[in-house]
mmCIF file of C-alpha atoms in Angstrom:
data_model
loop_
_atom_site.group_PDB
_atom_site.id
_atom_site.type_symbol
_atom_site.label_atom_id
_atom_site.label_comp_id
_atom_site.label_asym_id
_atom_site.label_seq_id
_atom_site.Cartn_x
_atom_site.Cartn_y
_atom_site.Cartn_z
ATOM 1 C CA MET A 1 35.351 66.159 7.104
ATOM 2 C CA LEU A 2 33.154 63.225 6.178
ATOM 3 C CA LYS A 3 29.981 65.189 6.954
ATOM 4 C CA MET A 4 31.122 68.002 4.682
ATOM 5 C CA THR A 5 31.849 65.578 1.881
ATOM 6 C CA HIS A 6 28.324 64.140 2.046
ATOM 7 C CA TYR A 7 27.013 66.994 0.006
ATOM 8 C CA VAL A 8 28.506 65.740 -3.184
ATOM 9 C CA LEU A 9 25.648 63.309 -3.858
ATOM 10 C CA ALA A 10 23.989 66.127 -5.736
ATOM 11 C CA LEU A 11 26.642 65.688 -8.323
ATOM 12 C CA GLY A 12 26.238 62.047 -9.159
ATOM 13 C CA LEU A 13 22.547 61.501 -8.740
ATOM 14 C CA GLY A 14 21.740 64.667 -10.537
ATOM 15 C CA LEU A 15 23.402 63.416 -13.594
ATOM 16 C CA LEU A 16 21.273 60.300 -13.780
ATOM 17 C CA SER A 17 19.027 62.211 -16.095
ATOM 18 C CA ALA A 18 21.264 64.996 -17.275
ATOM 19 C CA GLY A 19 19.758 67.144 -20.008
ATOM 20 C CA THR A 20 20.934 69.511 -22.620
ATOM 21 C CA ALA A 21 19.761 72.928 -21.460
ATOM 22 C CA ALA A 22 22.925 74.987 -21.489
ATOM 23 C CA PHE A 23 23.347 77.978 -19.238
ATOM 24 C CA ALA A 24 26.066 80.398 -18.225
ATOM 25 C CA GLN A 25 28.675 78.447 -16.251
ATOM 26 C CA ASP A 26 29.531 81.362 -13.994
ATOM 27 C CA ALA A 27 25.933 82.313 -13.214
ATOM 28 C CA MET A 28 24.657 81.589 -9.683
ATOM 29 C CA THR A 29 21.358 80.178 -11.031
ATOM 30 C CA THR A 30 20.076 78.444 -14.152
ATOM 31 C CA PRO A 31 17.471 80.009 -16.466
ATOM 32 C CA THR A 32 14.771 78.244 -14.359
ATOM 33 C CA GLY A 33 16.069 79.979 -11.212
ATOM 34 C CA ALA A 34 17.548 76.800 -9.730
ATOM 35 C CA PRO A 35 21.084 76.931 -8.245
ATOM 36 C CA ASN A 36 23.745 76.407 -10.920
ATOM 37 C CA PRO A 37 25.029 72.810 -10.709
ATOM 38 C CA ALA A 38 28.354 73.836 -12.244
ATOM 39 C CA PRO A 39 29.439 77.318 -11.015
ATOM 40 C CA ARG A 40 32.831 78.068 -12.565
ATOM 41 C CA ASP A 41 35.431 79.346 -10.107
ATOM 42 C CA ALA A 42 38.677 80.666 -11.573
ATOM 43 C CA ALA A 43 40.309 80.482 -8.151
ATOM 44 C CA LEU A 44 40.074 76.685 -8.354
ATOM 45 C CA LYS A 45 42.252 76.283 -11.490
ATOM 46 C CA PRO A 46 45.150 74.956 -9.279
ATOM 47 C CA VAL A 47 42.734 72.397 -7.833
ATOM 48 C CA PHE A 48 41.836 71.297 -11.401
ATOM 49 C CA ASP A 49 45.528 70.518 -11.803
ATOM 50 C CA ASP A 50 45.499 68.582 -8.485
ATOM 51 C CA PHE A 51 42.729 66.405 -9.948
ATOM 52 C CA GLY A 52 44.964 65.658 -12.958
ATOM 53 C CA GLY A 53 43.116 67.859 -15.397
ATOM 54 C CA LYS A 54 40.390 66.424 -17.576
ATOM 55 C CA ALA A 55 42.215 63.047 -18.021
ATOM 56 C CA GLY A 56 42.446 62.747 -14.244
ATOM 57 C CA LEU A 57 38.716 63.459 -13.887
ATOM 58 C CA VAL A 58 37.917 60.772 -16.459
ATOM 59 C CA SER A 59 39.946 58.265 -14.491
ATOM 60 C CA LEU A 60 38.433 59.387 -11.220
ATOM 61 C CA MET A 61 34.916 58.935 -12.537
ATOM 62 C CA ASP A 62 35.727 55.405 -13.751
ATOM 63 C CA ASP A 63 36.624 54.449 -10.163
ATOM 64 C CA PHE A 64 33.771 56.441 -8.710
ATOM 65 C CA MET A 65 31.247 54.569 -10.850
ATOM 66 C CA THR A 66 32.829 51.264 -9.858
ATOM 67 C CA ASN A 67 32.390 52.240 -6.189
ATOM 68 C CA LEU A 68 28.772 53.310 -6.747
ATOM 69 C CA LEU A 69 27.890 50.001 -8.389
ATOM 70 C CA ALA A 70 29.677 47.970 -5.712
ATOM 71 C CA ASP A 71 27.844 49.794 -2.912
ATOM 72 C CA ALA A 72 24.421 48.340 -2.227
ATOM 73 C CA ARG A 73 23.257 51.746 -0.926
ATOM 74 C CA THR A 74 23.904 53.485 -4.212
ATOM 75 C CA ARG A 75 23.697 50.686 -6.780
ATOM 76 C CA PRO A 76 19.874 51.097 -7.353
ATOM 77 C CA TYR A 77 20.401 54.606 -8.603
ATOM 78 C CA PHE A 78 23.083 53.667 -11.150
ATOM 79 C CA GLU A 79 22.751 50.005 -12.206
ATOM 80 C CA ASN A 80 20.097 50.600 -14.838
ATOM 81 C CA ALA A 81 21.271 54.086 -15.852
ATOM 82 C CA ASP A 82 23.478 55.144 -18.724
ATOM 83 C CA GLN A 83 26.695 54.950 -16.801
ATOM 84 C CA ALA A 84 28.920 56.238 -19.612
ATOM 85 C CA HIS A 85 26.722 59.286 -19.908
ATOM 86 C CA ILE A 86 26.711 59.883 -16.164
ATOM 87 C CA LYS A 87 30.479 59.647 -15.983
ATOM 88 C CA ALA A 88 30.857 62.094 -18.930
ATOM 89 C CA GLU A 89 28.479 64.574 -17.286
ATOM 90 C CA LEU A 90 30.307 64.269 -13.947
ATOM 91 C CA VAL A 91 33.636 64.960 -15.666
ATOM 92 C CA ASP A 92 32.185 68.041 -17.298
ATOM 93 C CA GLN A 93 30.541 69.277 -14.091
ATOM 94 C CA PHE A 94 33.690 68.870 -12.017
ATOM 95 C CA CYS A 95 35.828 70.323 -14.849
ATOM 96 C CA VAL A 96 33.691 73.454 -15.076
ATOM 97 C CA ILE A 97 33.591 74.023 -11.333
ATOM 98 C CA LEU A 98 37.411 73.666 -11.238
ATOM 99 C CA ASP A 99 37.819 76.195 -14.077
ATOM 100 C CA GLY A 100 38.840 73.574 -16.620
ATOM 101 C CA PRO A 101 38.179 73.788 -20.387
ATOM 102 C CA CYS A 102 34.717 72.129 -20.299
ATOM 103 C CA THR A 103 31.037 72.939 -20.595
ATOM 104 C CA TYR A 104 28.326 71.371 -18.466
ATOM 105 C CA THR A 105 24.950 71.086 -20.197
ATOM 106 C CA GLY A 106 23.101 68.777 -17.782
ATOM 107 C CA LYS A 107 19.886 69.496 -15.910
ATOM 108 C CA ASP A 108 19.844 71.433 -12.703
ATOM 109 C CA MET A 109 19.781 69.286 -9.573
ATOM 110 C CA ALA A 110 16.086 69.881 -8.721
ATOM 111 C CA GLN A 111 14.906 68.708 -12.114
ATOM 112 C CA ALA A 112 17.227 65.706 -12.137
ATOM 113 C CA HIS A 113 16.267 64.488 -8.683
ATOM 114 C CA ARG A 114 12.573 65.257 -8.685
ATOM 115 C CA ASN A 115 11.336 61.650 -8.795
ATOM 116 C CA LEU A 116 14.254 59.718 -7.358
ATOM 117 C CA GLY A 117 13.222 59.725 -3.655
ATOM 118 C CA ILE A 118 16.730 60.284 -2.377
ATOM 119 C CA ASP A 119 17.192 60.299 1.360
ATOM 120 C CA ARG A 120 20.094 61.489 3.488
ATOM 121 C CA ALA A 121 21.474 57.919 3.751
ATOM 122 C CA GLY A 122 21.751 57.552 -0.007
ATOM 123 C CA PHE A 123 23.230 60.993 -0.295
ATOM 124 C CA TYR A 124 25.914 60.296 2.281
ATOM 125 C CA ALA A 125 26.708 56.928 0.754
ATOM 126 C CA LEU A 126 27.533 58.549 -2.596
ATOM 127 C CA VAL A 127 29.787 61.021 -0.876
ATOM 128 C CA GLU A 128 31.674 58.171 0.815
ATOM 129 C CA ASP A 129 32.091 56.425 -2.545
ATOM 130 C CA LEU A 130 33.405 59.632 -4.137
ATOM 131 C CA GLN A 131 35.797 60.213 -1.253
ATOM 132 C CA LEU A 132 37.179 56.691 -1.652
ATOM 133 C CA ALA A 133 37.798 57.320 -5.356
ATOM 134 C CA MET A 134 39.482 60.689 -4.667
ATOM 135 C CA ASN A 135 41.693 59.107 -2.056
ATOM 136 C CA LYS A 136 42.639 56.249 -4.432
ATOM 137 C CA HIS A 137 43.747 58.931 -6.904
ATOM 138 C CA ASN A 138 45.791 60.702 -4.234
ATOM 139 C CA ILE A 139 43.937 63.933 -4.634
ATOM 140 C CA PRO A 140 45.093 66.227 -1.834
ATOM 141 C CA PHE A 141 42.584 66.447 1.008
ATOM 142 C CA ARG A 142 42.581 70.251 0.762
ATOM 143 C CA SER A 143 41.735 70.124 -2.941
ATOM 144 C CA GLN A 144 38.923 67.565 -2.259
ATOM 145 C CA ASN A 145 37.450 69.949 0.233
ATOM 146 C CA LYS A 146 37.609 72.903 -2.109
ATOM 147 C CA LEU A 147 35.550 70.972 -4.676
ATOM 148 C CA LEU A 148 33.160 69.667 -2.072
ATOM 149 C CA ALA A 149 32.531 73.153 -0.721
ATOM 150 C CA LYS A 150 31.286 74.128 -4.167
ATOM 151 C CA LEU A 151 29.091 71.055 -4.334
ATOM 152 C CA ALA A 152 27.715 71.286 -0.795
ATOM 153 C CA PRO A 153 24.851 73.693 -1.470
ATOM 154 C CA MET A 154 23.395 71.306 -4.028
ATOM 155 C CA HIS A 155 22.241 68.906 -1.357
ATOM 156 C CA ARG A 156 19.124 70.962 -0.864
ATOM 157 C CA GLU A 157 18.067 70.078 -4.411
ATOM 158 C CA VAL A 158 18.893 66.428 -4.148
ATOM 159 C CA VAL A 159 17.506 65.078 -0.880
ATOM 160 C CA THR A 160 13.788 64.834 -1.469
ATOM 161 C CA LYS A 161 12.747 62.221 1.032
#
């Protein structure tokens, strides 16, 4: 399970430099041809409810950011970043993937990670921090895995080192 969850780093680190190029949320790729970082999946609407809706995602991201800043392995990526913006983008990204009433307008993962030099260790550390936050919020394990399965393919765009 932990290995599967490691793919979620694409989510957080990609939003360090989220942009404003909007694209179709249900498309498999962005206009640049990159994989869509927020593919909407109507089948995940019940999972959105398990996360507590948008309010639950906001609360989750607060704890997630706290974990990222407390973790020496991930702190360098977040301590000097616009944390409020990152949390807002993460909420929107998760919300769209889980078929909630949101729009994600951030950059695709390749653009956002191009110059960050992220290695597997940093990637896996972020996933651990997200998992801790999801567990703290009592999000069912099965629902966590459904979201993580949607995020997993993004790791190819994130790990650059």
